[in-house]
Tab-separated table of C-alpha atoms in Angstrom:
chain	number	residue	atom	x	y	z
X	98	MET	CA	10.414	-51.091	-35.227
X	99	ALA	CA	11.766	-48.367	-37.538
X	100	PRO	CA	12.534	-44.958	-35.955
X	101	THR	CA	9.493	-42.699	-35.564
X	102	ILE	CA	9.667	-38.951	-36.230
X	103	LEU	CA	6.794	-36.942	-34.738
X	104	CYS	CA	6.556	-33.604	-36.550
X	105	VAL	CA	5.106	-30.918	-34.281
X	106	GLY	CA	5.068	-27.150	-34.417
X	107	MET	CA	2.905	-24.059	-34.381
X	108	ALA	CA	0.367	-23.417	-37.110
X	109	GLY	CA	2.040	-22.063	-40.232
X	110	SER	CA	5.502	-23.337	-39.339
X	111	GLY	CA	5.523	-25.624	-42.383
X	112	LYS	CA	5.141	-29.054	-40.761
X	113	THR	CA	3.212	-30.632	-43.630
X	114	THR	CA	5.559	-29.238	-46.283
X	115	PHE	CA	8.527	-30.374	-44.199
X	116	LEU	CA	7.117	-33.893	-43.924
X	117	GLN	CA	6.368	-33.956	-47.654
X	118	ARG	CA	10.001	-33.096	-48.378
X	119	LEU	CA	11.188	-35.803	-45.971
X	120	ASN	CA	8.939	-38.274	-47.729
X	121	SER	CA	10.169	-37.378	-51.226
X	122	ASP	CA	13.866	-37.390	-50.223
X	123	LEU	CA	13.586	-40.828	-48.621
X	124	HIS	CA	11.786	-42.209	-51.676
X	125	ALA	CA	14.496	-40.733	-53.899
X	126	ALA	CA	17.112	-42.508	-51.768
X	127	LYS	CA	15.219	-45.826	-52.135
X	128	LYS	CA	14.354	-45.721	-48.427
X	129	PRO	CA	10.574	-45.314	-48.440
X	130	PRO	CA	9.045	-44.192	-45.123
X	131	TYR	CA	5.741	-45.189	-43.527
X	132	VAL	CA	3.631	-42.018	-43.353
X	133	ILE	CA	0.802	-41.369	-40.882
X	134	ASN	CA	-1.449	-38.301	-40.917
X	135	LEU	CA	-3.046	-37.388	-37.577
X	136	ASP	CA	-4.587	-34.073	-38.635
X	137	PRO	CA	-8.340	-34.702	-39.098
X	138	ALA	CA	-9.088	-31.122	-40.194
X	139	VAL	CA	-6.640	-30.814	-43.089
X	140	HIS	CA	-8.289	-30.504	-46.507
X	141	ASP	CA	-5.478	-31.958	-48.550
X	142	VAL	CA	-1.992	-33.379	-47.958
X	143	PRO	CA	0.844	-33.245	-50.497
X	144	TYR	CA	1.969	-36.798	-49.750
X	145	GLY	CA	0.491	-40.265	-49.845
X	146	ALA	CA	-0.323	-41.355	-46.294
X	147	ASN	CA	-0.245	-45.048	-45.443
X	148	ILE	CA	-2.594	-44.369	-42.533
X	149	ASP	CA	-4.826	-41.298	-42.562
X	150	ILE	CA	-7.060	-40.396	-39.621
X	151	ARG	CA	-9.556	-38.921	-42.118
X	152	ASP	CA	-10.219	-42.396	-43.549
X	153	THR	CA	-11.904	-43.525	-40.337
X	154	ILE	CA	-13.031	-40.288	-38.643
X	155	ASN	CA	-15.106	-37.550	-40.262
X	156	TYR	CA	-14.016	-34.303	-38.635
X	157	HIS	CA	-17.083	-32.303	-39.745
X	158	LYS	CA	-19.464	-35.046	-38.611
X	159	VAL	CA	-17.785	-35.105	-35.186
X	160	MET	CA	-18.239	-31.341	-34.975
X	161	ASP	CA	-21.952	-31.578	-35.870
X	162	ASP	CA	-22.761	-34.653	-33.767
X	163	TYR	CA	-21.177	-33.349	-30.571
X	164	GLY	CA	-21.782	-29.635	-31.088
X	165	LEU	CA	-18.080	-28.802	-30.912
X	166	GLY	CA	-15.871	-26.051	-32.244
X	167	PRO	CA	-12.792	-26.651	-34.431
X	168	ASN	CA	-10.338	-27.414	-31.624
X	169	GLY	CA	-12.840	-29.499	-29.688
X	170	ALA	CA	-13.614	-31.556	-32.790
X	171	ILE	CA	-9.896	-32.175	-33.415
X	172	THR	CA	-9.413	-33.279	-29.803
X	173	THR	CA	-12.428	-35.620	-29.977
X	174	SER	CA	-11.226	-37.058	-33.297
X	175	LEU	CA	-7.818	-37.780	-31.765
X	176	ASN	CA	-9.508	-39.361	-28.746
X	177	LEU	CA	-11.451	-41.692	-31.040
X	178	PHE	CA	-8.306	-42.530	-32.999
X	179	ALA	CA	-6.327	-43.191	-29.809
X	180	THR	CA	-8.728	-46.008	-28.873
X	181	LYS	CA	-7.424	-47.921	-31.916
X	182	ILE	CA	-3.722	-47.093	-31.521
X	183	ASP	CA	-2.895	-50.727	-30.703
X	184	GLN	CA	-4.309	-51.834	-34.042
X	185	VAL	CA	-2.362	-49.081	-35.796
X	186	LEU	CA	0.888	-50.209	-34.174
X	187	ASN	CA	0.212	-53.814	-35.149
X	188	ILE	CA	-0.191	-52.748	-38.783
X	189	VAL	CA	2.974	-50.638	-38.647
X	190	GLU	CA	5.060	-53.369	-36.982
X	191	LYS	CA	4.042	-55.957	-39.577
X	192	ARG	CA	5.414	-53.696	-42.332
X	193	SER	CA	8.252	-52.119	-40.380
X	194	ASP	CA	10.967	-54.076	-42.184
X	195	GLN	CA	9.838	-52.551	-45.496
X	196	TYR	CA	10.339	-48.925	-44.372
X	197	SER	CA	13.270	-46.839	-43.163
X	198	ASN	CA	11.338	-44.404	-40.958
X	199	ILE	CA	7.851	-43.719	-39.641
X	200	LEU	CA	6.782	-40.120	-40.272
X	201	VAL	CA	3.855	-38.757	-38.253
X	202	ASP	CA	2.170	-35.460	-39.157
X	203	THR	CA	0.265	-33.823	-36.271
X	204	PRO	CA	-2.455	-31.124	-36.164
X	205	GLY	CA	-1.471	-27.503	-36.634
X	206	GLN	CA	-2.944	-26.663	-33.234
X	207	ILE	CA	0.070	-27.831	-31.251
X	208	GLU	CA	-1.668	-27.690	-27.872
X	209	VAL	CA	-4.482	-29.969	-29.091
X	210	PHE	CA	-2.020	-32.791	-29.664
X	211	MET	CA	0.800	-32.257	-27.160
X	212	TRP	CA	-1.335	-31.329	-24.122
X	213	SER	CA	-4.203	-33.774	-24.594
X	214	ALA	CA	-4.657	-37.262	-23.189
X	215	SER	CA	-4.924	-38.762	-26.667
X	216	GLY	CA	-1.679	-37.093	-27.762
X	217	GLN	CA	0.083	-38.545	-24.723
X	218	ILE	CA	-1.331	-42.008	-25.418
X	219	ILE	CA	-0.258	-41.931	-29.068
X	220	THR	CA	3.224	-40.606	-28.240
X	221	ASP	CA	3.802	-43.189	-25.500
X	222	ALA	CA	2.552	-45.975	-27.767
X	223	PHE	CA	5.141	-45.182	-30.447
X	224	ALA	CA	7.893	-44.699	-27.849
X	225	SER	CA	7.097	-48.107	-26.346
X	226	ALA	CA	7.295	-49.786	-29.754
X	227	GLY	CA	10.637	-48.354	-30.916
X	228	PRO	CA	12.977	-45.330	-31.161
X	229	THR	CA	10.865	-42.159	-31.231
X	230	MET	CA	11.854	-38.518	-31.467
X	231	ILE	CA	10.229	-35.087	-31.709
X	232	ALA	CA	11.005	-32.818	-34.660
X	233	TYR	CA	9.945	-29.368	-33.468
X	234	ILE	CA	9.437	-27.198	-36.558
X	235	ILE	CA	9.991	-23.438	-36.140
X	236	ASP	CA	9.021	-20.692	-38.580
X	237	THR	CA	12.362	-18.876	-38.842
X	238	PRO	CA	11.128	-15.549	-40.308
X	239	ARG	CA	8.768	-15.114	-37.366
X	240	CYS	CA	11.562	-15.655	-34.829
X	241	THR	CA	13.493	-12.502	-35.654
X	242	SER	CA	11.753	-10.901	-32.666
X	243	PRO	CA	13.272	-12.004	-29.319
X	244	ALA	CA	9.770	-12.355	-27.812
X	245	THR	CA	8.586	-14.758	-30.540
X	246	PHE	CA	11.873	-16.651	-30.377
X	247	MET	CA	11.504	-17.052	-26.620
X	248	SER	CA	7.907	-18.255	-27.008
X	249	ASN	CA	9.051	-20.997	-29.387
X	250	MET	CA	11.846	-22.050	-27.043
X	251	LEU	CA	9.459	-22.258	-24.094
X	252	TYR	CA	7.116	-24.415	-26.175
X	253	ALA	CA	10.025	-26.673	-27.114
X	254	CYS	CA	11.172	-26.925	-23.499
X	255	SER	CA	7.723	-27.860	-22.221
X	256	ILE	CA	7.292	-30.499	-24.967
X	257	LEU	CA	10.684	-32.019	-24.205
X	258	TYR	CA	10.000	-32.410	-20.502
X	259	LYS	CA	6.447	-33.609	-21.073
X	260	THR	CA	7.239	-36.317	-23.620
X	261	LYS	CA	10.723	-37.177	-22.272
X	262	LEU	CA	11.814	-37.989	-25.824
X	263	PRO	CA	14.819	-36.853	-27.905
X	264	MET	CA	14.126	-33.565	-29.659
X	265	ILE	CA	15.436	-31.914	-32.816
X	266	ILE	CA	14.927	-28.168	-33.239
X	267	VAL	CA	14.287	-27.580	-36.962
X	268	PHE	CA	14.468	-23.994	-38.174
X	269	ASN	CA	12.360	-24.141	-41.338
X	270	LYS	CA	12.106	-21.660	-44.244
X	271	GLY	CA	15.849	-21.148	-44.399
X	272	ASP	CA	15.423	-19.977	-47.984
X	273	VAL	CA	13.606	-16.877	-46.711
X	274	ILE	CA	16.037	-16.029	-43.904
X	275	GLU	CA	18.992	-17.928	-42.498
X	276	PRO	CA	18.544	-18.889	-38.826
X	277	THR	CA	22.101	-17.938	-37.917
X	278	PHE	CA	20.790	-15.219	-35.585
X	279	ALA	CA	18.646	-17.722	-33.680
X	280	ILE	CA	21.466	-20.241	-33.358
X	281	GLU	CA	23.723	-17.436	-32.102
X	282	TRP	CA	21.117	-16.471	-29.493
X	283	MET	CA	21.036	-20.079	-28.286
X	284	ASN	CA	24.832	-20.314	-28.024
X	285	ASP	CA	25.612	-16.809	-26.826
X	286	PHE	CA	23.489	-15.307	-24.058
X	287	GLU	CA	25.097	-11.895	-24.401
X	288	ALA	CA	24.162	-11.703	-28.096
X	289	PHE	CA	20.516	-12.386	-27.219
X	290	GLN	CA	20.660	-9.884	-24.379
X	291	LYS	CA	22.057	-7.201	-26.662
X	292	THR	CA	19.249	-7.674	-29.204
X	293	LEU	CA	16.679	-7.849	-26.420
X	294	TYR	CA	17.610	-4.505	-24.908
X	295	ALA	CA	17.722	-2.911	-28.357
X	296	ASP	CA	14.161	-4.047	-29.195
X	297	HIS	CA	12.539	-3.409	-25.785
X	298	GLU	CA	13.979	-0.154	-24.511
X	299	ASP	CA	10.602	1.061	-23.222
X	300	SER	CA	9.424	-2.183	-21.625
X	301	SER	CA	11.568	-2.915	-18.609
X	302	TYR	CA	9.210	-5.662	-17.346
X	303	MET	CA	9.283	-7.592	-20.651
X	304	THR	CA	13.033	-7.191	-20.923
X	305	SER	CA	13.595	-8.437	-17.394
X	306	LEU	CA	11.285	-11.406	-17.915
X	307	MET	CA	12.879	-12.588	-21.166
X	308	ASN	CA	16.328	-11.992	-19.757
X	309	SER	CA	15.510	-14.323	-16.849
X	310	LEU	CA	13.980	-16.914	-19.174
X	311	ALA	CA	17.062	-16.873	-21.387
X	312	LEU	CA	19.243	-17.599	-18.358
X	313	MET	CA	16.944	-20.425	-17.314
X	314	LEU	CA	16.954	-21.990	-20.803
X	315	ASP	CA	20.715	-21.805	-21.227
X	316	GLU	CA	21.156	-25.363	-19.921
X	317	PHE	CA	18.207	-26.505	-22.021
X	318	TYR	CA	19.916	-25.278	-25.199
X	319	ASN	CA	22.965	-27.428	-24.454
X	320	THR	CA	20.912	-30.637	-24.709
X	321	LEU	CA	19.368	-29.804	-28.086
X	322	ASP	CA	20.410	-30.617	-31.629
X	323	VAL	CA	19.600	-27.830	-34.082
X	324	CYS	CA	19.459	-27.863	-37.856
X	325	SER	CA	18.378	-25.444	-40.554
X	326	VAL	CA	16.281	-26.594	-43.517
X	327	SER	CA	14.128	-25.258	-46.299
X	328	ALA	CA	11.175	-27.498	-47.037
X	329	VAL	CA	10.533	-25.641	-50.295
X	330	ALA	CA	14.104	-25.550	-51.602
X	331	GLY	CA	14.995	-28.955	-50.137
X	332	THR	CA	18.195	-27.788	-48.427
X	333	GLY	CA	19.550	-28.993	-45.081
X	334	PHE	CA	17.907	-32.421	-45.054
X	335	ASP	CA	21.171	-34.368	-45.256
X	336	GLU	CA	22.180	-32.762	-41.960
X	337	PHE	CA	18.732	-33.503	-40.536
X	338	PHE	CA	19.042	-37.236	-41.285
X	339	LYS	CA	22.452	-37.290	-39.573
X	340	VAL	CA	20.833	-35.813	-36.486
X	341	VAL	CA	18.054	-38.434	-36.714
X	342	ASP	CA	20.647	-41.236	-36.595
X	343	LYS	CA	22.218	-39.570	-33.569
X	344	LYS	CA	18.843	-39.343	-31.818
X	345	VAL	CA	18.121	-43.028	-32.462
X	346	GLU	CA	21.330	-43.924	-30.647
X	347	GLU	CA	20.504	-41.430	-27.896
X	348	PHE	CA	17.058	-42.976	-27.469
X	349	ASN	CA	18.468	-46.506	-27.168
X	350	VAL	CA	21.187	-45.493	-24.712
X	351	ASP	CA	19.520	-42.896	-22.497
X	352	TYR	CA	15.804	-42.490	-23.058
X	353	LYS	CA	14.952	-46.183	-23.360
X	354	ALA	CA	16.636	-46.954	-20.035
X	355	GLU	CA	14.825	-44.033	-18.404
X	356	ARG	CA	11.451	-45.129	-19.804
X	357	GLU	CA	12.046	-48.685	-18.566
X	358	ARG	CA	12.921	-47.304	-15.140
X	359	VAL	CA	9.725	-45.226	-15.064
X	360	LYS	CA	7.728	-48.241	-16.247
X	361	LYS	CA	9.236	-50.390	-13.492
X	362	VAL	CA	8.404	-47.764	-10.867
X	363	LYS	CA	4.796	-47.661	-12.110
X	364	GLU	CA	4.552	-51.462	-11.995
X	365	GLU	CA	5.949	-51.530	-8.454
X	366	ARG	CA	3.534	-48.791	-7.385
X	367	GLU	CA	0.624	-50.708	-8.937
X	368	ALA	CA	1.720	-53.954	-7.253
X	369	LYS	CA	1.914	-52.151	-3.897
X	370	ARG	CA	-1.542	-50.670	-4.432
X	371	LYS	CA	-2.991	-54.118	-5.150
X	372	ALA	CA	-1.256	-55.555	-2.072
X	373	ASP	CA	-2.667	-52.752	0.100
X	374	ASP	CA	-6.157	-53.328	-1.322
X	375	LEU	CA	-5.878	-57.051	-0.573
X	376	GLU	CA	-4.674	-56.332	2.947
X	377	ARG	CA	-7.626	-54.012	3.593
X	378	LEU	CA	-10.005	-56.609	2.199
X	379	LEU	CA	-8.631	-59.332	4.465
X	380	LYS	CA	-8.805	-56.975	7.401
X	381	ASP	CA	-12.464	-56.210	6.669
X	382	VAL	CA	-13.257	-59.905	6.376
X	383	GLY	CA	-11.518	-60.571	9.677
X	384	VAL	CA	-13.635	-57.935	11.417
X	385	GLU	CA	-16.833	-59.556	10.121
X	386	GLN	CA	-15.746	-62.995	11.319
X	387	LYS	CA	-15.464	-61.680	14.867
X	388	ASP	CA	-19.214	-60.980	14.912
X	389	PRO	CA	-20.836	-63.848	16.940
X	390	MET	CA	-23.936	-63.717	14.725
X	391	ASP	CA	-21.869	-64.701	11.678
X	392	VAL	CA	-19.681	-67.405	13.215
X	393	LEU	CA	-20.933	-70.897	12.450
X	394	SER	CA	-18.940	-72.506	15.239
X	395	ASP	CA	-20.739	-70.323	17.833
X	396	LEU	CA	-24.146	-71.429	16.535
X	397	GLU	CA	-23.090	-75.063	16.724
X	398	ASP	CA	-21.965	-74.535	20.310
X	399	ASP	CA	-25.375	-73.058	21.161
X	400	GLU	CA	-27.130	-76.081	19.693
X	401	GLU	CA	-24.981	-78.429	21.730
X	402	GLU	CA	-25.874	-76.528	24.906
X	403	LEU	CA	-29.625	-76.918	24.165
X	404	GLN	CA	-29.377	-80.675	23.682
X	405	GLU	CA	-30.176	-82.985	26.611
X	406	PRO	CA	-27.992	-85.931	27.484
X	407	ASP	CA	-28.621	-88.587	24.864
X	408	ASP	CA	-29.200	-91.694	27.106
X	409	GLU	CA	-31.726	-94.519	26.532
X	410	ASP	CA	-34.164	-93.586	29.366
X	411	ASN	CA	-34.646	-90.035	28.223
X	412	LEU	CA	-35.022	-91.148	24.612
X	413	GLN	CA	-37.756	-93.664	25.624
X	414	ASN	CA	-39.630	-91.113	27.714
X	415	ARG	CA	-39.630	-88.603	24.834
X	416	TYR	CA	-40.963	-91.264	22.478
X	417	GLN	CA	-43.832	-92.226	24.825
X	418	GLN	CA	-44.811	-88.604	25.373
X	419	ALA	CA	-44.856	-87.935	21.633
X	420	LEU	CA	-47.064	-91.006	21.105
X	421	LYS	CA	-49.567	-89.821	23.730
X	422	ASP	CA	-49.717	-86.387	22.196
X	423	SER	CA	-50.388	-87.780	18.734
X	424	GLN	CA	-53.122	-90.130	20.056
X	425	GLY	CA	-54.815	-87.275	21.907
X	426	GLU	CA	-54.793	-85.107	18.778
X	427	ARG	CA	-56.251	-87.959	16.711
X	428	ALA	CA	-59.089	-88.567	19.203
X	429	ALA	CA	-59.951	-84.853	19.216
X	430	ILE	CA	-60.096	-84.759	15.412
X	431	GLU	CA	-62.362	-87.830	15.265
X	432	LYS	CA	-64.720	-86.264	17.825
X	433	ILE	CA	-65.036	-83.075	15.805
X	434	LEU	CA	-65.787	-85.020	12.618
X	435	LYS	CA	-68.419	-87.108	14.403
X	436	ASN	CA	-70.242	-84.023	15.704
X	437	GLN	CA	-70.271	-82.542	12.211
X	438	ASP	CA	-71.949	-85.708	10.833
X	439	LEU	CA	-74.659	-85.593	13.526
X	440	GLU	CA	-75.449	-81.992	12.766
X	441	GLN	CA	-75.919	-82.780	9.086
């Protein structure tokens, strides 16, 4: 299947505009993508979606029917959509040879998708079908503060280790401010530390915390690919597509093998569980068979003990006795009937 790009990010980071620009650039290059919208609450999208969750699930009706708030309704809508993800993948795979990429737009509430069961099901389904990667969109102007920058990096780190998929850090809105400062902070710990102490002179606790987090994330930064784009101006997307090709190769070499290993471990664990259940069942059945009341062979032995020797003399004596008994009963019945006739 064609490579899948899952666009995630905080609300206002420009995910939808970014995806719209990806869509238009690929069409301009005669490489049309397959576009999927998974945001049930969006009023309008600036691109034509091949599959739109709003076509099958009415977000406002879900909210009214279940008495939910906005986030709860989005989660429930995704849960309903996830039950049909196999059908969605079948549709996508049938048309995969006609498209260069699969672009997936996710809800603005990042936690609703990334930390929900339905989000995990959808992500794993795409990853099982073909190369899949996460494009984490960051609002560059809002990251000029070290605290906001660190919050975005922690989000990215948690998403990476939760999905176990290749990730691209995309600093969006490069036309407003160049993300050179953020890239420098990722590559140079001392540069981040210098800015941190300058902005938080009066908050020793916050400074110490972010300083420790920056040290912890230093290794995390080394595994990331970063690019700067402007979804409005359309700059930086050639570099982004180069990174996408790199991530496809990375998925096939590293992540695919790891996912197959995890899948094999799960299958072995499930097979062991079934074997243990079968062993317990056989053990329970064996305990019941030891009960003398349930053993057929014991009942047959009891019947054999009650039987008398089957010789001709005993058989003849039993027959004669039975005949006498039946004759006596018949005579008694006839006597009773005769007395009743006399009385009448």
